[in-house]
Amino acid sequence: MNDQSHTTLLSTAYLPPIEYFVQIDQSDEIYIEQFENYHKQTFRNRCHIASANGLLSLSIPVIKTDGNHTLIKNIAISNAEPWQKIHWRAIESAYNKSPFFLYYEDELRPFYVNRFENLLEFNIKLTEKLLLLIGIEKKINLTTGFVHQPENMTDCRFREKPKQESCTNYKPYIQVFSSKFKFFPNLSIIDLLFCEGPDAADYLNSLSLPV
């Protein structure tokens, strides 16, 4: 990073991809957009992990309280189905043989036991916990209004999409199913955390974001 203060604007994200945490790590200030309209099929309510059957997408069911014009801060979580139990079972199945799953599971399990009603609140609390576990000391700020073209900050709100390949050059690390599949880049941060543990911070710091 250079000597100038660097501020980044991000969308909210569920168990965000690695690049999301690189953006946080390499910024001085972080803002999460809370006044945008909800966007479907994005990392706002889904993540990718590596399972025994390959890439697996986990999605939080949501309720658009105001239809298609629902602000992200008003998106409710649908608890009509046991999505937390389904997600944790999938995470446990995918990572219980990873080097650091047992080390971190008690820190993350409460997010899949306690009931949450609001997507933004859930995502922020989970992201803050992940930052704490990785060892990144950054405060998450929320926007106070929607700005189409914000000034003096890097706008990454619409940068990452689940079906869009990242431009970051990821250094392979040993994943749980490396003997079965080629390296999966830019998975959910929990893949890196469970596989690399305390070295996750160094890995994030070693990556260079595309300009």
XYZ file of N, CA, C and O in Angstrom:
844
model
N 0.833 -1.211 0.000
C 0.000 0.000 0.000
C 0.866 1.259 0.000
O 1.982 1.249 0.520
N 0.339 2.339 -0.540
C 1.090 3.583 -0.508
C 0.768 4.346 0.765
O 0.043 3.877 1.629
N 1.308 5.551 0.888
C 1.140 6.331 2.111
C -0.208 7.026 2.182
O -0.570 7.571 3.221
N -0.957 7.052 1.087
C -2.253 7.701 1.087
C -3.302 6.795 1.719
O -3.257 5.578 1.600
N -4.259 7.411 2.420
C -5.336 6.657 3.040
C -6.206 6.021 1.963
O -6.545 6.656 0.964
N -6.526 4.780 2.153
C -7.280 4.032 1.155
C -8.584 3.550 1.770
O -8.593 2.791 2.738
N -9.710 4.001 1.206
C -11.035 3.620 1.681
C -11.716 2.758 0.638
O -11.673 3.059 -0.555
N -12.342 1.669 1.071
C -13.010 0.742 0.163
C -14.475 0.600 0.538
O -14.818 0.483 1.723
N -15.329 0.612 -0.480
C -16.770 0.428 -0.315
C -17.145 -0.951 -0.836
O -16.884 -1.282 -1.994
N -17.735 -1.767 0.029
C -18.089 -3.138 -0.315
C -19.580 -3.385 -0.146
O -20.262 -2.677 0.602
N -20.067 -4.402 -0.816
C -21.412 -4.894 -0.527
C -21.309 -5.799 0.692
O -20.221 -6.225 1.071
N -22.436 -6.090 1.308
C -22.421 -7.108 2.346
C -22.222 -8.465 1.683
O -22.510 -8.634 0.491
N -21.729 -9.442 2.436
C -21.488 -10.766 1.859
C -21.565 -11.829 2.944
O -21.183 -11.591 4.100
N -22.043 -13.000 2.557
C -22.157 -14.132 3.471
C -20.908 -15.015 3.348
O -20.588 -15.474 2.252
N -20.212 -15.243 4.469
C -18.951 -15.999 4.435
C -18.160 -15.582 3.192
O -17.910 -16.380 2.291
N -17.758 -14.332 3.124
C -17.235 -13.741 1.891
C -16.059 -14.498 1.284
O -15.330 -15.207 1.986
N -15.851 -14.320 -0.026
C -14.708 -14.940 -0.694
C -13.397 -14.311 -0.232
O -13.378 -13.229 0.368
N -12.322 -14.974 -0.528
C -11.002 -14.524 -0.089
C -10.703 -13.104 -0.548
O -10.170 -12.281 0.213
N -11.044 -12.790 -1.797
C -10.731 -11.457 -2.325
C -11.374 -10.358 -1.493
O -10.806 -9.268 -1.329
N -12.541 -10.610 -0.961
C -13.255 -9.652 -0.111
C -12.385 -9.284 1.102
O -12.279 -8.113 1.471
N -11.736 -10.291 1.689
C -10.900 -10.047 2.856
C -9.567 -9.421 2.479
O -8.973 -8.700 3.284
N -9.104 -9.667 1.269
C -7.910 -8.965 0.793
C -8.214 -7.471 0.692
O -7.405 -6.617 1.081
N -9.393 -7.154 0.183
C -9.804 -5.754 0.059
C -9.872 -5.084 1.425
O -9.447 -3.935 1.595
N -10.395 -5.807 2.398
C -10.463 -5.260 3.757
C -9.057 -5.088 4.334
O -8.710 -4.032 4.878
N -8.241 -6.120 4.184
C -6.902 -6.126 4.753
C -6.035 -5.010 4.187
O -5.211 -4.424 4.903
N -6.222 -4.710 2.903
C -5.361 -3.732 2.246
C -5.983 -2.333 2.192
O -5.523 -1.473 1.445
N -7.017 -2.105 2.991
C -7.654 -0.789 3.064
C -7.513 -0.208 4.462
O -7.403 -0.944 5.442
N -7.502 1.121 4.542
C -7.439 1.785 5.845
C -8.824 1.916 6.459
O -8.987 1.808 7.672
N -9.817 2.152 5.594
C -11.200 2.255 6.054
C -12.099 1.387 5.188
O -11.894 1.294 3.976
N -13.104 0.781 5.823
C -14.040 -0.086 5.122
C -15.465 0.397 5.363
O -15.862 0.658 6.510
N -16.216 0.504 4.282
C -17.640 0.814 4.392
C -18.436 -0.293 3.707
O -18.070 -0.771 2.634
N -19.536 -0.689 4.351
C -20.451 -1.658 3.772
C -21.711 -0.927 3.340
O -22.300 -0.166 4.120
N -22.122 -1.142 2.100
C -23.316 -0.491 1.561
C -24.574 -1.098 2.177
O -24.780 -2.306 2.138
N -25.424 -0.237 2.743
C -26.677 -0.737 3.302
C -27.916 -0.125 2.637
O -29.044 -0.497 2.962
N -27.697 0.774 1.674
C -28.835 1.443 1.041
C -29.032 1.053 -0.424
O -29.824 1.665 -1.134
N -28.328 0.035 -0.887
C -28.561 -0.455 -2.244
C -29.771 -1.374 -2.249
O -30.154 -1.944 -1.222
N -30.386 -1.536 -3.441
C -31.427 -2.546 -3.583
C -30.778 -3.931 -3.566
O -29.636 -4.100 -3.998
N -31.504 -4.900 -3.071
C -30.998 -6.262 -3.002
C -30.753 -6.824 -4.397
O -31.573 -6.651 -5.297
N -29.622 -7.503 -4.574
C -29.280 -8.124 -5.849
C -29.271 -9.642 -5.681
O -28.617 -10.168 -4.788
N -29.984 -10.328 -6.550
C -30.054 -11.778 -6.485
C -28.786 -12.421 -7.043
O -28.059 -11.823 -7.810
N -28.562 -13.669 -6.634
C -27.470 -14.500 -7.148
C -26.105 -13.811 -7.020
O -25.314 -13.773 -7.953
N -25.863 -13.268 -5.847
C -24.572 -12.646 -5.552
C -24.067 -13.179 -4.210
O -24.758 -13.940 -3.520
N -22.871 -12.753 -3.836
C -22.308 -13.175 -2.564
C -23.008 -12.527 -1.369
O -22.659 -12.827 -0.226
N -23.982 -11.678 -1.620
C -24.702 -11.040 -0.518
C -25.390 -12.062 0.376
O -25.515 -11.849 1.572
N -25.843 -13.160 -0.211
C -26.486 -14.194 0.601
C -26.017 -15.603 0.249
O -26.683 -16.581 0.585
N -24.854 -15.712 -0.427
C -24.353 -17.049 -0.748
C -22.834 -17.086 -0.723
O -22.170 -16.057 -0.801
N -22.329 -18.309 -0.595
C -20.879 -18.499 -0.582
C -20.539 -19.785 -1.309
O -21.423 -20.605 -1.605
N -19.269 -19.972 -1.611
C -18.776 -21.181 -2.256
C -17.755 -21.862 -1.340
O -16.838 -21.211 -0.838
N -17.934 -23.169 -1.142
C -16.956 -23.963 -0.419
C -16.575 -25.164 -1.281
O -17.242 -25.451 -2.277
N -15.515 -25.846 -0.893
C -15.089 -27.044 -1.622
C -15.539 -28.271 -0.835
O -15.126 -28.470 0.313
N -16.387 -29.090 -1.451
C -16.900 -30.285 -0.801
C -16.303 -31.533 -1.448
O -15.550 -31.449 -2.421
N -16.672 -32.679 -0.922
C -16.179 -33.943 -1.479
C -16.659 -34.155 -2.909
O -16.072 -34.938 -3.661
N -17.715 -33.433 -3.299
C -18.256 -33.549 -4.653
C -17.888 -32.362 -5.533
O -18.432 -32.215 -6.625
N -16.986 -31.533 -5.056
C -16.567 -30.381 -5.845
C -17.092 -29.079 -5.266
O -17.425 -28.996 -4.074
N -17.187 -28.072 -6.097
C -17.628 -26.751 -5.660
C -19.080 -26.809 -5.189
O -19.947 -27.342 -5.880
N -19.342 -26.260 -4.014
C -20.690 -26.274 -3.439
C -21.101 -24.863 -3.079
O -20.366 -24.128 -2.418
N -22.289 -24.482 -3.517
C -22.836 -23.163 -3.209
C -23.835 -23.286 -2.061
O -24.733 -24.134 -2.098
N -23.668 -22.434 -1.052
C -24.604 -22.377 0.068
C -25.303 -21.032 0.034
O -24.652 -19.992 -0.036
N -26.631 -21.050 0.085
C -27.408 -19.820 -0.063
C -28.374 -19.635 1.101
O -29.098 -20.569 1.471
N -28.386 -18.442 1.675
C -29.323 -18.115 2.750
C -30.652 -17.704 2.120
O -30.688 -16.777 1.310
N -31.758 -18.352 2.471
C -33.062 -17.941 1.932
C -33.471 -16.598 2.527
O -33.312 -16.367 3.738
N -33.947 -15.705 1.690
C -34.264 -14.358 2.155
C -35.691 -13.959 1.784
O -36.330 -14.568 0.917
N -36.166 -12.914 2.450
C -37.486 -12.341 2.188
C -37.298 -10.883 1.819
O -36.709 -10.106 2.587
N -37.775 -10.497 0.643
C -37.717 -9.098 0.215
C -38.963 -8.397 0.746
O -40.043 -8.485 0.158
N -38.804 -7.721 1.861
C -39.951 -7.138 2.558
C -40.673 -6.061 1.749
O -41.856 -5.808 1.970
N -39.971 -5.437 0.808
C -40.572 -4.401 -0.036
C -40.471 -4.773 -1.516
O -40.311 -3.903 -2.380
N -40.547 -6.062 -1.813
C -40.475 -6.509 -3.197
C -39.102 -6.294 -3.802
O -38.091 -6.326 -3.108
N -39.066 -6.034 -5.094
C -37.798 -5.886 -5.804
C -37.024 -4.623 -5.433
O -35.873 -4.464 -5.829
N -37.662 -3.730 -4.718
C -36.994 -2.478 -4.328
C -36.600 -2.492 -2.857
O -36.392 -1.438 -2.251
N -36.461 -3.671 -2.284
C -36.071 -3.784 -0.884
C -34.607 -3.417 -0.704
O -33.737 -3.959 -1.383
N -34.347 -2.497 0.192
C -32.960 -2.136 0.503
C -32.293 -3.302 1.218
O -32.932 -4.042 1.965
N -30.994 -3.439 1.009
C -30.268 -4.563 1.603
C -30.389 -4.551 3.125
O -30.430 -5.614 3.768
N -30.505 -3.376 3.735
C -30.613 -3.300 5.192
C -31.945 -3.828 5.698
O -32.083 -4.119 6.897
N -32.906 -3.973 4.787
C -34.231 -4.456 5.176
C -34.502 -5.893 4.731
O -35.610 -6.402 4.928
N -33.520 -6.529 4.147
C -33.700 -7.917 3.708
C -33.756 -8.828 4.928
O -32.853 -8.845 5.756
N -34.850 -9.581 5.022
C -35.035 -10.496 6.151
C -34.570 -11.900 5.775
O -34.592 -12.290 4.605
N -34.139 -12.634 6.767
C -33.772 -14.026 6.569
C -35.017 -14.891 6.744
O -35.767 -14.715 7.703
N -35.231 -15.786 5.818
C -36.355 -16.723 5.937
C -35.903 -17.933 6.757
O -35.026 -18.682 6.335
N -36.531 -18.086 7.908
C -36.210 -19.217 8.768
C -37.270 -20.302 8.699
O -37.383 -21.136 9.605
N -38.026 -20.295 7.602
C -39.069 -21.300 7.426
C -38.475 -22.687 7.219
O -39.125 -23.696 7.500
N -37.260 -22.725 6.711
C -36.551 -23.993 6.528
C -35.274 -23.966 7.349
O -34.740 -22.889 7.655
N -34.754 -25.125 7.755
C -33.571 -25.174 8.634
C -32.266 -24.937 7.891
O -31.367 -25.772 7.883
N -32.134 -23.771 7.267
C -30.957 -23.484 6.447
C -29.669 -23.502 7.280
O -28.616 -23.923 6.776
N -29.749 -23.055 8.547
C -28.548 -23.034 9.376
C -28.020 -24.446 9.614
O -26.821 -24.703 9.523
N -28.940 -25.354 9.915
C -28.542 -26.741 10.142
C -27.971 -27.348 8.868
O -26.963 -28.067 8.894
N -28.583 -27.024 7.720
C -28.117 -27.542 6.427
C -26.729 -27.009 6.108
O -25.832 -27.751 5.690
N -26.527 -25.713 6.316
C -25.239 -25.096 6.010
C -24.137 -25.627 6.920
O -23.037 -25.934 6.457
N -24.428 -25.734 8.225
C -23.392 -26.204 9.143
C -23.035 -27.652 8.862
O -21.862 -28.033 8.936
N -24.028 -28.451 8.531
C -23.764 -29.849 8.194
C -22.852 -29.931 6.975
O -21.931 -30.751 6.928
N -23.092 -29.066 5.989
C -22.263 -29.054 4.784
C -20.846 -28.583 5.100
O -19.862 -29.148 4.605
N -20.731 -27.540 5.925
C -19.416 -27.018 6.311
C -18.637 -28.070 7.106
O -17.451 -28.311 6.856
N -19.309 -28.706 8.040
C -18.671 -29.734 8.865
C -18.210 -30.913 8.013
O -17.101 -31.429 8.184
N -19.060 -31.327 7.079
C -18.716 -32.445 6.202
C -17.519 -32.103 5.316
O -16.652 -32.946 5.073
N -17.470 -30.856 4.846
C -16.403 -30.437 3.939
C -15.073 -30.222 4.656
O -14.003 -30.478 4.090
N -15.115 -29.776 5.914
C -13.879 -29.320 6.561
C -13.512 -30.029 7.859
O -12.499 -29.668 8.479
N -14.257 -31.052 8.267
C -13.916 -31.675 9.547
C -12.568 -32.394 9.527
O -12.023 -32.710 10.582
N -12.017 -32.628 8.338
C -10.691 -33.242 8.235
C -9.600 -32.220 7.905
O -8.447 -32.594 7.690
N -9.986 -30.958 7.873
C -8.990 -29.914 7.617
C -8.155 -29.697 8.880
O -8.586 -30.016 9.990
N -6.947 -29.146 8.747
C -6.048 -29.003 9.899
C -6.591 -28.151 11.039
O -6.246 -28.380 12.206
N -7.447 -27.158 10.735
C -7.825 -26.199 11.764
C -9.325 -26.109 12.032
O -9.770 -25.196 12.738
N -10.106 -27.047 11.507
C -11.556 -26.987 11.743
C -11.875 -27.077 13.237
O -12.669 -26.293 13.769
N -11.282 -28.027 13.926
C -11.556 -28.207 15.349
C -11.142 -26.974 16.157
O -11.736 -26.678 17.200
N -10.168 -26.261 15.668
C -9.668 -25.074 16.369
C -10.667 -23.919 16.313
O -10.775 -23.131 17.261
N -11.406 -23.822 15.197
C -12.294 -22.676 14.992
C -13.789 -22.996 15.085
O -14.607 -22.072 15.134
N -14.161 -24.251 15.107
C -15.581 -24.586 14.989
C -16.438 -23.996 16.107
O -17.573 -23.559 15.858
N -15.932 -23.965 17.333
C -16.728 -23.436 18.436
C -16.964 -21.937 18.309
O -17.920 -21.398 18.893
N -16.096 -21.249 17.570
C -16.262 -19.807 17.353
C -17.337 -19.521 16.305
O -18.007 -18.479 16.356
N -17.519 -20.445 15.374
C -18.448 -20.212 14.265
C -19.794 -20.917 14.439
O -20.799 -20.485 13.871
N -19.813 -21.978 15.220
C -21.050 -22.757 15.372
C -22.237 -21.913 15.859
O -23.371 -22.120 15.400
N -22.062 -20.954 16.784
C -23.206 -20.168 17.255
C -23.981 -19.462 16.145
O -25.188 -19.231 16.276
N -23.309 -19.143 15.043
C -23.990 -18.483 13.928
C -24.952 -19.441 13.218
O -25.779 -19.004 12.417
N -24.844 -20.714 13.518
C -25.698 -21.721 12.892
C -26.615 -22.395 13.910
O -27.288 -23.367 13.596
N -26.635 -21.812 15.108
C -27.532 -22.291 16.160
C -28.495 -21.181 16.582
O -29.701 -21.387 16.685
N -27.952 -19.992 16.836
C -28.780 -18.854 17.226
C -29.569 -18.323 16.034
O -29.065 -18.284 14.913
N -30.774 -17.900 16.278
C -31.651 -17.419 15.213
C -31.333 -15.967 14.865
O -31.140 -15.135 15.754
N -31.281 -15.669 13.580
C -31.078 -14.304 13.090
C -32.230 -13.932 12.160
O -32.743 -14.783 11.433
N -32.599 -12.661 12.182
C -33.743 -12.210 11.383
C -33.347 -11.338 10.201
O -34.069 -11.265 9.208
N -32.212 -10.654 10.308
C -31.815 -9.668 9.303
C -30.507 -10.086 8.636
O -29.526 -10.382 9.312
N -30.480 -10.106 7.293
C -29.311 -10.577 6.552
C -28.089 -9.698 6.793
O -26.989 -10.213 7.046
N -28.249 -8.399 6.712
C -27.109 -7.489 6.879
C -26.495 -7.631 8.270
O -25.276 -7.716 8.415
N -27.329 -7.688 9.277
C -26.838 -7.841 10.649
C -26.081 -9.163 10.815
O -24.994 -9.198 11.404
N -26.645 -10.230 10.277
C -26.004 -11.540 10.361
C -24.647 -11.523 9.663
O -23.642 -11.972 10.218
N -24.613 -11.008 8.435
C -23.369 -10.975 7.666
C -22.283 -10.172 8.363
O -21.111 -10.571 8.396
N -22.652 -9.018 8.913
C -21.667 -8.158 9.555
C -21.093 -8.823 10.802
O -19.873 -8.842 11.019
N -21.957 -9.401 11.622
C -21.481 -10.069 12.832
C -20.572 -11.245 12.493
O -19.546 -11.472 13.149
N -20.928 -11.990 11.448
C -20.115 -13.127 11.035
C -18.779 -12.654 10.450
O -17.724 -13.235 10.749
N -18.811 -11.606 9.652
C -17.579 -11.062 9.075
C -16.665 -10.520 10.169
O -15.441 -10.719 10.125
N -17.229 -9.839 11.152
C -16.419 -9.322 12.263
C -15.760 -10.462 13.035
O -14.601 -10.348 13.459
N -16.491 -11.550 13.221
C -15.920 -12.715 13.898
C -14.769 -13.305 13.085
O -13.714 -13.655 13.628
N -14.948 -13.402 11.781
C -13.915 -13.943 10.904
C -12.672 -13.059 10.906
O -11.546 -13.552 10.933
N -12.866 -11.742 10.892
C -11.732 -10.818 10.964
C -10.966 -11.017 12.263
O -9.730 -11.004 12.280
N -11.695 -11.216 13.357
C -11.072 -11.450 14.660
C -10.254 -12.739 14.654
O -9.118 -12.775 15.144
N -10.818 -13.797 14.056
C -10.122 -15.080 14.019
C -8.866 -15.023 13.155
O -7.851 -15.658 13.466
N -8.932 -14.256 12.071
C -7.779 -14.122 11.176
C -6.713 -13.216 11.793
O -5.515 -13.395 11.556
N -7.161 -12.256 12.592
C -6.230 -11.322 13.209
C -6.141 -9.995 12.481
O -5.122 -9.307 12.560
N -7.207 -9.634 11.771
C -7.258 -8.350 11.057
C -8.056 -7.364 11.901
O -9.234 -7.584 12.169
N -7.410 -6.288 12.320
C -8.080 -5.293 13.159
C -8.602 -4.157 12.288
O -7.906 -3.181 12.024
N -9.825 -4.301 11.837
C -10.458 -3.272 11.008
C -11.895 -3.073 11.473
O -12.614 -4.042 11.764
N -12.312 -1.833 11.545
C -13.690 -1.502 11.913
C -14.550 -1.491 10.655
O -14.154 -0.952 9.622
N -15.722 -2.094 10.737
C -16.665 -2.071 9.622
C -17.641 -0.917 9.823
O -18.359 -0.857 10.822
N -17.645 0.011 8.867
C -18.574 1.135 8.897
C -19.718 0.888 7.920
O -19.556 0.170 6.930
N -20.861 1.488 8.183
C -22.007 1.386 7.285
C -22.242 2.711 6.582
O -22.036 3.789 7.165
N -22.670 2.661 5.334
C -22.969 3.885 4.588
C -24.191 4.574 5.190
O -25.039 3.938 5.829
N -24.285 5.864 4.970
C -25.417 6.644 5.487
C -26.398 7.008 4.384
O -27.403 7.670 4.627
N -26.115 6.607 3.167
C -26.985 6.868 2.026
C -26.353 6.290 0.778
O -25.146 6.020 0.765
N -27.157 6.095 -0.264
C -26.616 5.482 -1.477
C -26.045 6.554 -2.405
O -26.711 7.552 -2.702
N -24.816 6.334 -2.865
C -24.156 7.235 -3.812
C -23.757 6.398 -5.021
O -23.059 5.400 -4.888
N -24.211 6.809 -6.210
C -23.937 6.023 -7.422
C -22.454 5.986 -7.754
O -21.908 4.934 -8.097
N -21.801 7.117 -7.658
C -20.378 7.192 -7.971
C -19.640 7.859 -6.814
O -19.366 9.056 -6.848
N -19.324 7.093 -5.789
C -18.654 7.673 -4.622
C -17.258 8.180 -4.960
O -16.559 7.614 -5.800
N -16.855 9.236 -4.299
C -15.541 9.829 -4.521
C -14.594 9.444 -3.390
O -15.000 9.155 -2.275
N -13.317 9.448 -3.715
C -12.250 9.216 -2.735
C -12.336 7.852 -2.062
O -11.952 7.695 -0.897
N -12.855 6.872 -2.782
C -12.864 5.511 -2.272
C -12.955 4.533 -3.439
O -13.405 4.897 -4.538
N -12.509 3.316 -3.210
C -12.599 2.278 -4.229
C -13.941 1.583 -4.111
O -14.273 1.024 -3.060
N -14.728 1.633 -5.169
C -16.075 1.079 -5.161
C -16.044 -0.376 -5.635
O -15.851 -0.662 -6.812
N -16.223 -1.297 -4.691
C -16.209 -2.731 -5.017
C -17.574 -3.374 -4.804
O -17.677 -4.601 -4.701
N -18.615 -2.572 -4.758
C -19.941 -3.107 -4.456
C -20.424 -4.118 -5.485
O -21.152 -5.049 -5.153
N -20.039 -3.920 -6.732
C -20.548 -4.801 -7.789
C -19.405 -5.540 -8.483
O -19.544 -6.000 -9.610
N -18.299 -5.649 -7.782
C -17.096 -6.199 -8.389
C -17.131 -7.725 -8.474
O -16.761 -8.311 -9.481
N -17.566 -8.359 -7.391
C -17.502 -9.816 -7.334
C -18.880 -10.451 -7.480
O -19.831 -10.034 -6.832
N -18.943 -11.463 -8.340
C -20.168 -12.226 -8.533
C -19.807 -13.705 -8.547
O -18.741 -14.083 -9.047
N -20.680 -14.563 -7.995
C -20.361 -15.988 -7.906
C -19.976 -16.642 -9.231
O -19.138 -17.536 -9.263
N -20.575 -16.202 -10.339
C -20.298 -16.823 -11.627
C -19.196 -16.113 -12.400
O -18.867 -16.481 -13.520
N -18.606 -15.097 -11.783
C -17.559 -14.313 -12.439
C -16.193 -14.691 -11.889
O -15.982 -14.703 -10.684
N -15.268 -15.011 -12.762
C -13.938 -15.418 -12.321
C -13.148 -14.219 -11.824
O -13.137 -13.158 -12.437
N -12.498 -14.381 -10.694
C -11.702 -13.303 -10.122
C -10.444 -13.066 -10.956
O -9.876 -13.991 -11.534
N -9.994 -11.808 -10.982
C -8.777 -11.460 -11.723
C -7.523 -11.565 -10.843
O -6.410 -11.406 -11.328
N -7.716 -11.824 -9.564
C -6.574 -11.941 -8.661
C -5.810 -13.230 -8.937
O -6.405 -14.269 -9.196
N -4.495 -13.159 -8.869
C -3.653 -14.338 -9.082
C -3.443 -15.040 -7.741
O -2.649 -14.613 -6.912
N -4.191 -16.115 -7.515
C -4.156 -16.802 -6.224
C -3.046 -17.843 -6.173
O -2.883 -18.636 -7.091
N -2.321 -17.823 -5.080
C -1.295 -18.824 -4.844
C -1.955 -20.064 -4.253
O -2.634 -19.980 -3.229
N -1.787 -21.228 -4.876
C -2.432 -22.443 -4.358
C -1.947 -22.789 -2.952
O -0.766 -22.635 -2.625
N -2.868 -23.183 -2.108
C -2.546 -23.761 -0.807
C -3.220 -25.135 -0.771
O -4.067 -25.448 -1.610
N -2.849 -25.967 0.165
C -3.400 -27.323 0.208
C -4.823 -27.293 0.746
O -5.055 -26.896 1.895
N -5.777 -27.679 -0.092
C -7.174 -27.747 0.304
C -7.528 -29.180 0.704
O -6.785 -30.121 0.418
N -8.662 -29.343 1.349
C -9.045 -30.651 1.893
C -9.064 -31.732 0.816
O -8.617 -32.857 1.026
N -9.574 -31.373 -0.357
C -9.714 -32.370 -1.413
C -8.750 -32.113 -2.574
O -9.072 -32.334 -3.740
N -7.546 -31.634 -2.229
C -6.537 -31.337 -3.251
C -6.147 -32.571 -4.061
O -5.768 -32.463 -5.232
N -6.238 -33.748 -3.447
C -5.867 -34.969 -4.166
C -6.945 -35.382 -5.168
O -6.685 -36.194 -6.058
N -8.102 -34.775 -5.048
C -9.234 -35.146 -5.895
C -9.556 -34.092 -6.947
O -9.977 -34.413 -8.061
N -9.363 -32.837 -6.596
C -9.704 -31.725 -7.492
C -8.532 -30.768 -7.632
O -7.678 -30.691 -6.740
N -8.517 -30.027 -8.732
C -7.529 -28.964 -8.876
C -7.857 -27.858 -7.877
O -8.954 -27.813 -7.304
N -6.934 -26.956 -7.694
C -7.097 -25.877 -6.720
C -8.296 -24.995 -7.065
O -8.462 -24.549 -8.191
N -9.160 -24.758 -6.059
C -10.294 -23.846 -6.201
C -9.875 -22.472 -5.673
O -9.698 -22.307 -4.460
N -9.726 -21.464 -6.531
C -9.340 -20.133 -6.050
C -10.543 -19.343 -5.536
O -11.682 -19.568 -5.947
N -10.283 -18.441 -4.617
C -11.276 -17.466 -4.158
C -12.547 -18.099 -3.606
O -13.652 -17.606 -3.842
N -12.388 -19.166 -2.852
C -13.534 -19.739 -2.152
C -13.881 -18.860 -0.957
O -13.229 -17.846 -0.691
N -14.886 -19.264 -0.197
C -15.200 -18.573 1.048
C -13.960 -18.528 1.925
O -13.142 -19.456 1.945
N -13.842 -17.476 2.687
C -12.702 -17.290 3.567
C -12.538 -18.463 4.538
O -11.419 -18.745 4.988
N -13.617 -19.186 4.839
C -13.480 -20.304 5.785
C -12.623 -21.426 5.205
O -12.010 -22.187 5.950
N -12.571 -21.534 3.877
C -11.700 -22.543 3.275
C -10.244 -22.241 3.626
O -9.495 -23.126 4.049
N -9.854 -21.003 3.466
C -8.491 -20.587 3.814
C -8.250 -20.717 5.307
O -7.200 -21.196 5.735
N -9.216 -20.303 6.119
C -9.058 -20.334 7.566
C -8.896 -21.760 8.081
O -8.001 -22.040 8.894
N -9.748 -22.670 7.613
C -9.677 -24.051 8.084
C -8.436 -24.786 7.565
O -7.935 -25.699 8.218
N -7.958 -24.382 6.402
C -6.791 -25.061 5.808
C -5.463 -24.460 6.243
O -4.469 -25.187 6.388
N -5.424 -23.151 6.468
C -4.160 -22.477 6.776
C -4.073 -21.948 8.198
O -2.981 -21.624 8.678
N -5.206 -21.817 8.865
C -5.193 -21.380 10.259
C -4.508 -20.044 10.471
O -4.812 -19.066 9.783
N -3.559 -19.958 11.404
C -2.882 -18.690 11.700
C -2.125 -18.098 10.519
O -1.788 -16.905 10.535
N -1.836 -18.893 9.508
C -1.130 -18.382 8.329
C -2.062 -17.698 7.327
O -1.599 -17.186 6.300
N -3.362 -17.691 7.617
C -4.332 -17.081 6.701
C -4.042 -15.601 6.481
O -4.146 -15.092 5.368
N -3.664 -14.909 7.544
C -3.384 -13.470 7.434
C -2.211 -13.214 6.500
O -2.246 -12.285 5.681
N -1.158 -14.022 6.620
C 0.003 -13.860 5.740
C -0.369 -14.136 4.292
O 0.131 -13.481 3.370
N -1.238 -15.118 4.076
C -1.680 -15.434 2.715
C -2.424 -14.240 2.112
O -2.166 -13.842 0.972
N -3.336 -13.662 2.872
C -4.088 -12.508 2.375
C -3.159 -11.353 2.046
O -3.312 -10.669 1.033
N -2.193 -11.142 2.910
C -1.256 -10.033 2.730
C -0.356 -10.227 1.522
O 0.162 -9.264 0.956
N -0.193 -11.480 1.109
C 0.705 -11.778 -0.021
C 0.045 -11.561 -1.380
O 0.722 -11.560 -2.407
N -1.289 -11.395 -1.384
C -2.011 -11.269 -2.657
C -2.084 -9.815 -3.099
O -2.176 -8.896 -2.280
N -2.060 -9.627 -4.405
C -2.196 -8.288 -4.994
C -3.502 -8.207 -5.740
O -3.778 -9.041 -6.607
N -4.280 -7.200 -5.409
C -5.567 -7.025 -6.075
C -5.387 -6.422 -7.457
O -4.496 -5.589 -7.663
N -6.261 -6.774 -8.411
C -6.203 -6.138 -9.733
C -6.585 -4.681 -9.629
O -7.386 -4.299 -8.771
N -5.996 -3.862 -10.462
C -6.269 -2.418 -10.428
C -7.631 -2.146 -11.044
O -7.943 -2.703 -12.089
